[in-house]
Amino acid sequence: MKWLDKLTVNSSRRLAQNSSRRSFITRFGTALVGGAAIPLLPVARASASSSGGGMYPGVAAQESGVKGDPGDPSQCDYWRYCAIDGFLCSCCGGTQNSCPPGTEMSPITWIGTCLNPEDGKSYIISYNDCCGTSSCGRCLCNRNERDTPIYRAQTNNDTNWCLGASSTVYTCSTAIVLGVATDSAS
Amino acid sequence: MARVDSLRSFFAWPLMLAACSLQAEIQPEPLPVYETLPKQLPDSVLFAHDANFEALVAGRVVAIDLAKQSRRYLGAMDAAQFASFIQSTRKPELYVAETHYSRTTRGERTDVISIYDAESLKQDGEIILPGNKRGQVVSHRYTFRLVDNDRFLLVFNFTPAASVSVIDMDSREIVEEVQMPGCGLIYPTGKRGFSSFCSNGAMYSAQLDANGKLSEQQKLPPLFSVDEDPLFDKPVFHKGVAYFPSYKSLVQVVDLSAAKPKDLGSWSLLSEQELKDNWRPGGWQIATMDDAGHLYVLMHKDGKDGTHKSGGPEVWVYDVNTQKRLQKIVLKNWGVSIEVTRGKDPLLAVTNGDMQIDVYQANNGQWKTMVGGAAAMPLSLHALRK
């Protein structure tokens, strides 16, 4: 029965090596949790605690490099991401306001209004998608502050906003400051 | 030792030969053999739309029979790039609206309705959608609907100019495009038409003639405040009446059985205490309706701005006629999307936070089983249309 034992061992090894499913679950759990304190997945919380406090295992901390712009752009709870839905370009070769190499930024976007905890001001954020290569797959983040249903599209993050690019294939999302919101959305 | 071994072999061989002669041999098997889906799909069938966010060009729709003890995964169809899905009741056909590029992620774009045979799941026809305008949103049933006893197929377009293409599924030809600036999605209305919500909370409504051409349209005054308490864009229907849960736990009722939508008012899902505890609907497919007129809503506590897609730990069930709650189902696992199957004794399917599908007995909330690994991200669940 050595052949059977051998097969079982190999299968187990394959199962152990094939951790993509688990990784995905972890990412999705984190994505839905976002910045909110909803106890969605124990897996997500366990991963977060084991990776030094970060939400995404194996993603190193970043700074935006902009004065008065607090937080980590590689984390879902970064203030600009209050209405983002997708993979963070900061984790994909881009930054919070630039696209990864080889992609194209969609000129048409949805808009969010996010509070900067540093200066207490609300900013208009443009969530331009980067497009043209397959999904980045890293740092999936879904936050929905002031997100409206699809029938009010300009503030809806379920729409594939790569519709303005030459390829509508979605890669990742940025969060670009357009300016201070004049009518502060509380 | 050698002698003992040979003695053992001496006695063992006849026994083994006798055993072999008693056991029937496995006969050679024919090939190739292909499975098909049953001609009459049972009430317990569910089509799970896998958005596959990690590789959107490789989305799928998986047919699952939730009531079977084994071999529950019946088969799958491809559904590329923010696709939409619907099953026809007029013909044994399944439709997928999808987008392809000539070089997978780049090159020439082709929007197409892929037509699948409902038994073989073979693609046996297609309708090209010109203009590169098919609306691409996270899998959503109200981007793609059939009306007029399923003769006309309606496709939501968004560029961001919004319109609806009308396709005659008998001739497989596009017969109309209805413009509806500032509005979105398709809610079947009247004999042969649809309604949409617009960005100010008003409803736009259109009727088609026997050839699928626009025959009448109207825009009604706003029904609700999108700023104060938006209605979810995923209503559920019972006897032509649409039930739209709101972010803050009201149910807006709109009669869409006639050409002109009729506001039937709203009612609350909550008791006073539940209101204080901020119980709210949340998730992706947040509500479903069974054939008896029972409304199921996925709920979470401590809701606030931004929690409307977070999912929930409980499903609350209401009789839409009495507006009374029948039961609270405490889920085994956190839920993200829900759907009940058809018939008198429905099953409740819940896509959980691990993206597996939990199955509950709908009438008592008892967890029955879990369908694992069927899809990477089954956010949209479609019960059988009859």
Coordinates of C-alpha atoms in Angstrom, one line a residue:
Chain A
M1 CA 0.0 0.0 0.0
K2 CA 3.0 2.2 -0.3
W3 CA 1.6 3.8 -3.5
L4 CA -1.6 4.8 -1.6
D5 CA 0.4 6.3 1.2
K6 CA 2.6 8.1 -1.3
L7 CA -0.4 9.5 -3.1
T8 CA -2.0 10.7 0.1
V9 CA 1.2 12.4 1.2
N10 CA 1.5 14.1 -2.1
S11 CA -2.1 15.2 -2.1
S12 CA -1.7 16.6 1.4
R13 CA 1.4 18.5 0.3
R14 CA -0.4 19.9 -2.7
L15 CA -3.2 21.0 -0.4
A16 CA -0.8 22.6 1.9
Q17 CA 1.0 24.3 -0.9
N18 CA -2.1 25.5 -2.6
S19 CA -3.0 28.3 -0.2
S20 CA -4.5 30.6 -2.7
R21 CA -8.0 29.8 -1.7
R22 CA -7.3 30.6 1.9
S23 CA -5.4 33.8 0.9
F24 CA -8.4 34.8 -1.1
I25 CA -10.8 34.2 1.7
T26 CA -8.6 36.2 4.0
R27 CA -8.5 39.1 1.5
F28 CA -12.2 39.0 0.9
G29 CA -12.9 39.0 4.7
T30 CA -10.6 42.0 5.0
A31 CA -12.2 43.7 2.1
L32 CA -15.6 43.5 3.6
V33 CA -14.5 44.5 7.0
G34 CA -12.7 47.6 5.6
G35 CA -12.4 50.2 8.2
A36 CA -15.5 49.2 10.0
A37 CA -15.6 47.1 13.2
I38 CA -17.7 44.3 11.8
P39 CA -16.6 40.9 13.0
L40 CA -16.8 39.2 9.7
L41 CA -14.2 36.6 9.5
P42 CA -12.0 35.2 12.2
V43 CA -9.5 34.3 9.5
A44 CA -9.1 37.9 8.6
R45 CA -8.6 39.0 12.1
A46 CA -6.1 36.3 12.8
S47 CA -4.1 37.2 9.7
A48 CA -4.2 40.9 10.7
S49 CA -2.9 40.2 14.1
S50 CA -0.2 37.9 12.8
S51 CA 1.1 40.4 10.2
G52 CA 2.1 43.1 12.7
G53 CA -1.3 44.9 12.7
G54 CA -1.6 45.3 8.9
M55 CA -4.8 44.1 7.2
Y56 CA -3.0 42.4 4.4
P57 CA -0.4 39.7 5.1
G58 CA 2.9 40.4 3.5
V59 CA 2.1 43.9 2.5
A60 CA 4.7 46.4 3.9
A61 CA 3.6 49.7 5.4
Q62 CA 3.7 52.9 3.2
E63 CA 3.4 56.6 3.6
S64 CA 1.7 58.9 1.0
G65 CA 4.6 61.4 1.2
V66 CA 2.1 64.2 1.2
K67 CA 2.2 66.6 4.2
G68 CA -1.0 66.5 6.3
D69 CA -2.0 63.2 4.7
P70 CA -2.0 60.7 7.6
G71 CA -2.2 56.9 7.4
D72 CA -1.0 54.0 5.3
P73 CA -2.1 54.0 1.6
S74 CA -1.6 50.2 1.6
Q75 CA -4.3 49.7 4.2
C76 CA -8.1 49.7 3.7
D77 CA -8.6 52.1 6.6
Y78 CA -6.6 54.9 5.0
W79 CA -8.8 57.9 5.1
R80 CA -9.1 58.5 1.4
Y81 CA -10.5 55.1 0.8
C82 CA -13.9 55.8 2.5
A83 CA -15.8 54.8 -0.6
I84 CA -13.4 52.7 -2.5
D85 CA -14.2 49.3 -4.0
G86 CA -11.5 47.2 -5.4
F87 CA -7.8 46.4 -5.3
L88 CA -5.6 49.2 -3.9
C89 CA -3.2 50.5 -6.6
S90 CA -0.8 51.3 -3.7
C91 CA -0.3 47.5 -3.4
C92 CA -0.1 46.9 -7.2
G93 CA 2.8 49.0 -8.4
G94 CA 1.0 52.3 -8.3
T95 CA 0.3 54.6 -5.4
Q96 CA -2.8 56.2 -3.8
N97 CA -2.9 58.6 -6.8
S98 CA -1.1 56.9 -9.6
C99 CA -1.5 53.8 -11.7
P100 CA 0.8 50.8 -12.0
P101 CA 3.1 50.5 -15.0
G102 CA 1.4 49.2 -18.1
T103 CA -2.2 50.3 -17.2
E104 CA -4.3 53.2 -18.3
M105 CA -6.2 55.5 -15.9
S106 CA -9.9 55.8 -16.6
P107 CA -10.8 59.5 -16.9
I108 CA -14.4 58.9 -15.8
T109 CA -14.9 58.0 -12.1
W110 CA -17.0 57.9 -9.1
I111 CA -16.7 60.5 -6.3
G112 CA -16.5 60.2 -2.6
T113 CA -16.3 62.7 0.3
C114 CA -13.9 61.6 2.9
L115 CA -12.9 63.2 6.2
N116 CA -9.1 63.8 6.7
P117 CA -8.5 63.2 10.4
E118 CA -5.4 65.4 10.4
D119 CA -7.1 68.7 9.5
G120 CA -10.7 67.7 10.1
K121 CA -11.7 68.8 6.6
S122 CA -13.8 66.8 4.2
Y123 CA -12.2 66.3 0.8
I124 CA -13.7 65.3 -2.6
I125 CA -12.0 62.1 -3.6
S126 CA -11.9 60.8 -7.2
Y127 CA -11.6 57.0 -7.4
N128 CA -10.0 56.7 -10.8
D129 CA -9.7 53.1 -11.8
C130 CA -6.5 51.8 -13.5
C131 CA -7.4 49.5 -16.4
G132 CA -6.2 47.3 -19.2
T133 CA -4.5 44.4 -17.4
S134 CA -6.1 41.7 -15.4
S135 CA -7.2 42.2 -11.7
C136 CA -4.2 43.0 -9.5
G137 CA -5.6 40.7 -6.8
R138 CA -3.8 42.4 -3.9
C139 CA -5.3 44.5 -1.1
L140 CA -9.0 44.1 -1.9
C141 CA -10.8 46.8 -0.1
N142 CA -14.5 47.7 0.0
R143 CA -15.7 50.7 1.9
N144 CA -19.0 52.4 1.3
E145 CA -19.4 55.7 3.1
R146 CA -21.9 57.8 1.2
D147 CA -22.0 55.1 -1.5
T148 CA -25.3 55.3 -3.3
P149 CA -27.1 52.7 -5.4
I150 CA -26.3 52.2 -9.1
Y151 CA -29.2 54.6 -10.1
R152 CA -27.1 57.4 -8.7
A153 CA -24.0 56.3 -10.6
Q154 CA -21.7 59.2 -9.9
T155 CA -21.4 58.2 -6.3
N156 CA -21.7 54.4 -6.8
N157 CA -18.7 52.1 -6.6
D158 CA -20.3 48.9 -8.1
T159 CA -19.9 50.3 -11.6
N160 CA -16.9 49.3 -13.6
W161 CA -15.4 52.8 -14.1
C162 CA -12.9 51.5 -16.6
L163 CA -15.7 52.3 -19.1
G164 CA -13.7 55.4 -20.0
A165 CA -10.5 53.6 -20.8
S166 CA -9.5 51.9 -24.0
S167 CA -9.9 48.6 -22.3
T168 CA -12.6 48.1 -19.7
V169 CA -10.6 45.3 -18.0
Y170 CA -10.2 46.4 -14.3
T171 CA -6.8 46.4 -12.6
C172 CA -7.0 48.5 -9.4
S173 CA -8.3 51.7 -7.9
T174 CA -6.7 55.0 -6.9
A175 CA -8.0 57.7 -4.6
I176 CA -7.1 61.2 -5.8
V177 CA -7.7 64.4 -3.9
L178 CA -9.7 66.8 -6.0
G179 CA -10.1 69.5 -3.3
V180 CA -11.8 70.4 -0.1
A181 CA -15.5 69.8 -0.1
T182 CA -17.2 73.2 0.1
D183 CA -20.4 71.8 1.5
S184 CA -19.0 69.5 4.1
A185 CA -20.8 66.2 4.1
S186 CA -21.2 65.3 7.7
Chain B
M1 CA 11.6 -17.6 6.4
A2 CA 11.5 -18.5 2.7
R3 CA 9.7 -21.7 3.5
V4 CA 7.1 -20.0 5.6
D5 CA 6.5 -17.4 2.8
S6 CA 6.0 -20.1 0.2
L7 CA 3.7 -22.0 2.5
R8 CA 1.6 -18.8 2.9
S9 CA 1.5 -18.3 -0.8
F10 CA 0.5 -21.9 -1.3
F11 CA -2.7 -21.4 0.7
A12 CA -3.3 -17.8 -0.3
W13 CA -3.4 -18.1 -4.0
P14 CA -6.4 -20.4 -4.3
L15 CA -8.3 -18.2 -2.0
M16 CA -7.5 -15.1 -4.0
L17 CA -8.5 -16.8 -7.3
A18 CA -11.8 -17.9 -5.7
A19 CA -12.5 -14.3 -4.6
C20 CA -11.8 -13.0 -8.1
S21 CA -14.1 -15.4 -9.7
L22 CA -17.0 -14.4 -7.4
Q23 CA -16.5 -10.7 -8.0
A24 CA -17.9 -9.3 -11.4
E25 CA -15.3 -7.5 -13.5
I26 CA -15.7 -3.9 -14.4
Q27 CA -16.8 -3.8 -18.0
P28 CA -15.1 -1.5 -20.6
E29 CA -16.8 1.9 -20.6
P30 CA -18.0 3.9 -23.7
L31 CA -16.4 7.2 -24.4
P32 CA -16.9 10.1 -24.8
V33 CA -20.0 10.5 -22.5
Y34 CA -21.4 13.9 -21.6
E35 CA -23.8 14.7 -18.8
T36 CA -26.8 17.0 -19.4
L37 CA -29.0 19.0 -17.1
P38 CA -32.6 17.6 -16.6
K39 CA -35.1 18.8 -19.1
Q40 CA -37.3 19.9 -16.3
L41 CA -35.1 21.6 -13.8
P42 CA -36.2 20.9 -10.2
D43 CA -37.3 23.7 -7.9
S44 CA -34.1 23.3 -5.9
V45 CA -31.9 24.5 -8.7
L46 CA -29.8 27.7 -8.2
F47 CA -27.7 29.5 -10.7
A48 CA -24.7 31.0 -8.8
H49 CA -23.0 33.8 -10.7
D50 CA -19.3 33.9 -9.9
A51 CA -18.1 37.4 -10.5
N52 CA -14.5 36.1 -10.0
F53 CA -13.1 39.5 -9.0
E54 CA -9.6 38.1 -9.0
A55 CA -9.9 37.4 -12.8
L56 CA -13.0 39.2 -14.0
V57 CA -12.5 38.0 -17.6
A58 CA -13.1 34.5 -16.4
G59 CA -16.4 34.8 -14.6
R60 CA -18.9 31.9 -14.6
V61 CA -22.4 30.9 -13.9
V62 CA -22.7 27.6 -12.1
A63 CA -25.9 25.5 -11.9
I64 CA -26.3 23.8 -8.6
D65 CA -29.0 21.5 -7.3
L66 CA -29.2 22.4 -3.6
A67 CA -31.5 19.5 -2.7
K68 CA -29.3 16.7 -4.0
Q69 CA -27.3 14.6 -1.6
S70 CA -24.3 14.5 -3.9
R71 CA -23.3 15.6 -7.4
R72 CA -24.9 18.9 -6.6
Y73 CA -22.7 20.9 -9.0
L74 CA -24.4 20.3 -12.3
G75 CA -22.3 22.4 -14.7
A76 CA -21.2 25.9 -15.6
M77 CA -21.1 28.5 -18.3
D78 CA -18.5 31.2 -18.9
A79 CA -19.5 34.8 -18.1
A80 CA -16.8 37.2 -18.9
Q81 CA -16.1 40.7 -17.6
F82 CA -18.9 42.0 -15.3
A83 CA -21.4 39.7 -17.1
S84 CA -25.1 39.4 -16.6
F85 CA -27.2 36.2 -16.6
I86 CA -30.9 35.2 -17.0
Q87 CA -32.7 31.9 -17.7
S88 CA -35.6 32.0 -20.2
T89 CA -38.9 30.4 -19.4
R90 CA -40.1 30.7 -23.0
K91 CA -37.3 28.5 -24.5
P92 CA -34.9 26.0 -23.0
E93 CA -32.2 28.7 -23.2
L94 CA -29.9 30.5 -20.8
Y95 CA -28.5 33.9 -21.7
V96 CA -25.2 35.5 -20.6
A97 CA -24.4 39.2 -21.5
E98 CA -20.7 39.6 -21.5
T99 CA -17.7 41.4 -22.9
H100 CA -14.6 40.0 -24.6
Y101 CA -11.4 41.5 -25.9
S102 CA -9.6 40.1 -28.9
R103 CA -6.4 39.8 -26.8
T104 CA -8.2 38.8 -23.6
T105 CA -7.5 42.0 -21.7
R106 CA -6.9 44.4 -24.7
G107 CA -7.6 44.7 -28.4
E108 CA -11.0 44.9 -30.0
R109 CA -14.0 44.9 -27.7
T110 CA -17.0 42.7 -28.4
D111 CA -20.2 42.9 -26.3
V112 CA -22.3 39.8 -26.9
I113 CA -25.2 37.8 -25.6
S114 CA -24.1 34.2 -25.5
I115 CA -27.0 31.8 -25.8
Y116 CA -26.7 28.4 -24.0
D117 CA -28.8 25.3 -24.4
A118 CA -30.4 24.7 -21.0
E119 CA -29.8 20.9 -21.1
S120 CA -26.3 20.6 -22.8
L121 CA -24.9 23.9 -21.6
K122 CA -23.5 24.2 -25.0
Q123 CA -23.2 27.7 -26.5
D124 CA -25.4 27.5 -29.5
G125 CA -25.9 31.1 -30.7
E126 CA -25.0 34.7 -29.9
I127 CA -26.2 38.2 -30.5
I128 CA -23.6 40.9 -31.0
L129 CA -24.3 44.1 -29.1
P130 CA -22.9 47.0 -31.1
G131 CA -21.6 50.3 -29.7
N132 CA -19.4 49.1 -26.8
K133 CA -22.0 50.3 -24.3
R134 CA -23.1 47.3 -22.3
G135 CA -23.3 48.5 -18.7
Q136 CA -20.6 46.7 -16.6
V137 CA -21.4 46.5 -12.9
V138 CA -20.7 43.9 -10.2
S139 CA -23.1 41.0 -11.0
H140 CA -26.6 42.3 -10.7
R141 CA -29.8 40.7 -12.0
Y142 CA -31.5 44.0 -12.8
T143 CA -29.0 44.8 -15.6
F144 CA -30.6 42.0 -17.7
R145 CA -34.3 41.1 -17.7
L146 CA -36.9 39.3 -19.8
V147 CA -40.4 40.7 -20.4
D148 CA -43.5 39.9 -22.3
N149 CA -43.5 36.2 -21.4
D150 CA -39.8 36.3 -22.0
R151 CA -40.0 37.3 -25.6
F152 CA -38.0 40.5 -25.2
L153 CA -34.7 40.6 -23.6
L154 CA -33.6 44.0 -22.1
V155 CA -30.0 44.9 -21.6
F156 CA -28.8 47.8 -19.5
N157 CA -26.3 50.1 -21.2
F158 CA -24.0 52.6 -19.4
T159 CA -21.3 54.7 -21.0
P160 CA -22.1 56.7 -18.7
A161 CA -25.1 57.6 -20.9
A162 CA -27.8 55.2 -19.8
S163 CA -30.1 53.3 -22.1
V164 CA -31.8 49.9 -22.5
S165 CA -31.5 47.7 -25.6
V166 CA -34.5 45.6 -26.5
I167 CA -33.9 42.3 -28.3
D168 CA -36.6 40.1 -29.8
M169 CA -35.5 36.6 -28.7
D170 CA -37.7 35.0 -31.4
S171 CA -35.8 36.7 -34.2
R172 CA -32.6 37.3 -32.1
E173 CA -32.5 40.9 -33.4
I174 CA -32.1 44.2 -31.6
V175 CA -35.3 46.1 -32.2
E176 CA -35.1 49.2 -30.0
E177 CA -32.9 51.3 -27.7
V178 CA -34.7 53.3 -25.1
Q179 CA -32.7 56.3 -23.8
M180 CA -33.1 57.1 -20.1
P181 CA -30.6 59.7 -19.1
G182 CA -29.7 59.8 -15.4
C183 CA -31.5 56.6 -14.6
G184 CA -30.4 53.0 -14.1
L185 CA -31.3 49.3 -14.1
I186 CA -34.4 47.4 -15.3
Y187 CA -37.4 46.5 -13.3
P188 CA -40.0 44.7 -15.4
T189 CA -43.3 46.6 -15.5
G190 CA -46.7 46.0 -16.9
K191 CA -47.5 43.8 -19.9
R192 CA -44.3 44.7 -21.9
G193 CA -42.2 47.3 -20.3
F194 CA -39.8 48.3 -17.5
S195 CA -39.1 50.9 -14.9
S196 CA -35.8 52.4 -13.6
F197 CA -34.9 54.6 -10.7
C198 CA -33.2 57.9 -11.5
S199 CA -30.6 59.7 -9.5
N200 CA -33.1 62.0 -7.7
G201 CA -35.3 59.0 -6.6
A202 CA -37.9 59.4 -9.4
M203 CA -39.0 56.5 -11.3
Y204 CA -38.8 56.3 -15.1
S205 CA -41.2 53.9 -16.8
A206 CA -41.5 52.7 -20.4
Q207 CA -43.8 50.4 -22.3
L208 CA -43.1 48.6 -25.6
D209 CA -45.4 47.7 -28.4
A210 CA -45.9 44.2 -29.9
N211 CA -42.8 44.7 -32.0
G212 CA -40.6 45.8 -29.1
K213 CA -40.7 49.5 -30.0
L214 CA -41.1 52.2 -27.4
S215 CA -44.8 53.0 -27.2
E216 CA -45.1 55.1 -24.1
Q217 CA -42.9 56.5 -21.4
Q218 CA -43.3 58.6 -18.3
K219 CA -41.3 60.0 -15.4
L220 CA -42.9 60.0 -12.0
P221 CA -42.2 62.4 -9.1
P222 CA -39.4 61.3 -6.7
L223 CA -40.6 58.4 -4.5
F224 CA -37.9 58.9 -1.8
S225 CA -34.8 60.9 -0.8
V226 CA -31.6 59.3 -2.1
D227 CA -29.7 61.6 0.3
E228 CA -31.6 60.6 3.4
D229 CA -32.5 57.0 3.0
P230 CA -31.7 55.4 -0.4
L231 CA -33.6 52.3 -1.6
F232 CA -31.4 49.4 -2.4
D233 CA -31.3 48.9 -6.2
K234 CA -32.1 45.2 -5.7
P235 CA -35.9 44.8 -5.1
V236 CA -37.7 41.5 -4.9
F237 CA -41.0 40.8 -6.6
H238 CA -44.3 39.1 -5.7
K239 CA -47.2 39.0 -8.1
G240 CA -45.9 42.0 -10.0
V241 CA -45.3 44.1 -6.9
A242 CA -41.8 45.2 -6.2
Y243 CA -40.4 45.5 -2.6
F244 CA -37.4 47.8 -2.2
P245 CA -35.7 47.6 1.2
S246 CA -34.1 50.9 2.2
Y247 CA -30.7 51.5 3.8
K248 CA -32.5 52.4 7.1
S249 CA -34.8 49.4 7.1
L250 CA -38.0 50.6 5.5
V251 CA -39.7 48.6 2.7
Q252 CA -40.9 50.7 -0.2
V253 CA -43.7 48.9 -2.1
V254 CA -44.3 49.8 -5.7
D255 CA -46.9 48.0 -7.8
L256 CA -45.3 47.4 -11.2
S257 CA -48.0 45.1 -12.5
A258 CA -49.6 47.8 -14.7
A259 CA -48.0 50.2 -17.2
K260 CA -47.9 53.0 -14.7
P261 CA -46.0 52.3 -11.4
K262 CA -48.2 52.8 -8.3
D263 CA -46.7 53.9 -5.0
L264 CA -48.1 51.5 -2.3
G265 CA -46.3 53.2 0.5
S266 CA -43.7 51.9 2.9
W267 CA -43.4 49.9 6.1
S268 CA -40.7 49.3 8.6
L269 CA -38.8 46.0 9.2
L270 CA -38.0 47.0 12.7
S271 CA -39.5 47.1 16.2
E272 CA -38.7 50.2 18.3
Q273 CA -35.9 48.4 20.1
E274 CA -34.4 47.1 16.8
L275 CA -34.5 50.7 15.5
K276 CA -32.6 51.8 18.6
D277 CA -30.0 49.0 18.0
N278 CA -29.7 50.2 14.4
W279 CA -30.5 46.9 12.7
R280 CA -30.2 47.4 9.0
P281 CA -30.2 45.4 5.7
G282 CA -26.7 44.8 4.4
G283 CA -24.8 42.7 1.9
W284 CA -24.8 42.3 -1.9
Q285 CA -28.1 40.4 -2.7
I286 CA -29.7 41.6 0.5
A287 CA -33.3 40.3 -0.1
T288 CA -35.2 37.4 -1.6
M289 CA -38.8 36.4 -2.0
D290 CA -40.4 32.9 -1.9
D291 CA -43.5 31.8 -3.8
A292 CA -45.7 32.2 -0.8
G293 CA -44.9 35.9 -0.5
H294 CA -42.4 35.7 2.3
L295 CA -39.7 38.4 2.2
Y296 CA -36.3 37.5 3.5
V297 CA -33.8 40.3 4.4
L298 CA -30.2 39.9 5.4
M299 CA -29.8 42.1 8.6
H300 CA -27.0 43.4 10.8
K301 CA -26.9 45.3 14.0
D302 CA -25.2 48.7 14.7
G303 CA -25.7 49.8 11.1
K304 CA -24.4 53.2 10.0
D305 CA -23.4 55.1 6.9
G306 CA -21.3 52.7 4.8
T307 CA -22.5 49.3 6.3
H308 CA -25.1 48.6 3.6
K309 CA -22.8 46.1 1.8
S310 CA -21.2 44.6 4.9
G311 CA -23.5 41.5 5.1
G312 CA -25.1 40.2 8.2
P313 CA -25.5 37.4 10.8
E314 CA -29.3 37.1 10.6
V315 CA -32.0 36.7 8.0
W316 CA -35.4 38.1 9.0
V317 CA -38.5 36.8 7.3
Y318 CA -41.8 38.7 6.7
D319 CA -45.2 38.1 5.2
V320 CA -45.6 40.9 2.7
N321 CA -49.4 40.8 3.0
T322 CA -49.6 41.2 6.8
Q323 CA -46.2 43.0 7.0
K324 CA -45.5 40.9 10.1
R325 CA -42.3 39.1 10.8
L326 CA -42.5 35.3 10.7
Q327 CA -39.1 34.4 12.0
K328 CA -35.5 35.4 12.6
I329 CA -32.9 33.0 11.1
V330 CA -29.6 33.2 12.9
L331 CA -27.1 32.2 10.3
K332 CA -24.4 29.6 11.0
N333 CA -21.9 31.8 9.1
W334 CA -21.9 35.5 8.3
G335 CA -24.0 36.1 5.1
V336 CA -23.3 38.3 2.1
S337 CA -26.0 37.3 -0.4
I338 CA -29.2 35.4 -0.1
E339 CA -31.7 33.6 -2.4
V340 CA -34.6 31.2 -1.8
T341 CA -35.4 28.4 -4.2
R342 CA -38.8 27.9 -5.7
G343 CA -41.8 25.8 -4.6
K344 CA -43.7 25.2 -1.4
D345 CA -40.8 24.0 0.7
P346 CA -38.0 26.4 -0.4
L347 CA -34.3 26.2 0.6
L348 CA -32.5 29.4 1.6
A349 CA -29.1 29.7 0.0
V350 CA -26.6 32.1 1.7
T351 CA -23.2 33.0 0.2
N352 CA -21.2 33.3 3.3
G353 CA -18.1 35.4 4.1
D354 CA -15.8 32.6 3.0
M355 CA -17.7 32.7 -0.4
Q356 CA -19.1 29.2 0.2
I357 CA -22.9 28.6 -0.1
D358 CA -24.7 27.6 3.1
V359 CA -28.1 25.9 2.6
Y360 CA -30.9 26.3 5.2
Q361 CA -34.4 25.0 5.3
A362 CA -36.3 28.2 4.7
N363 CA -39.4 27.5 6.8
N364 CA -37.5 26.9 10.1
G365 CA -34.0 28.3 9.4
Q366 CA -32.3 25.0 10.1
W367 CA -28.8 24.7 8.5
K368 CA -28.7 21.7 6.2
T369 CA -25.4 21.7 4.3
M370 CA -22.7 23.7 2.7
V371 CA -21.9 23.7 -1.0
G372 CA -18.2 24.3 -1.1
G373 CA -15.8 25.5 -3.8
A374 CA -18.5 26.0 -6.4
A375 CA -17.4 29.6 -7.2
A376 CA -14.7 32.1 -6.2
M377 CA -17.2 34.9 -5.6
P378 CA -20.9 33.8 -6.0
L379 CA -22.4 37.2 -5.2
S380 CA -25.5 36.9 -7.3
L381 CA -27.7 33.9 -6.8
H382 CA -30.6 33.2 -9.2
A383 CA -33.4 30.9 -8.3
L384 CA -35.2 29.0 -11.0
R385 CA -37.6 31.1 -13.1
K386 CA -40.9 29.4 -13.9

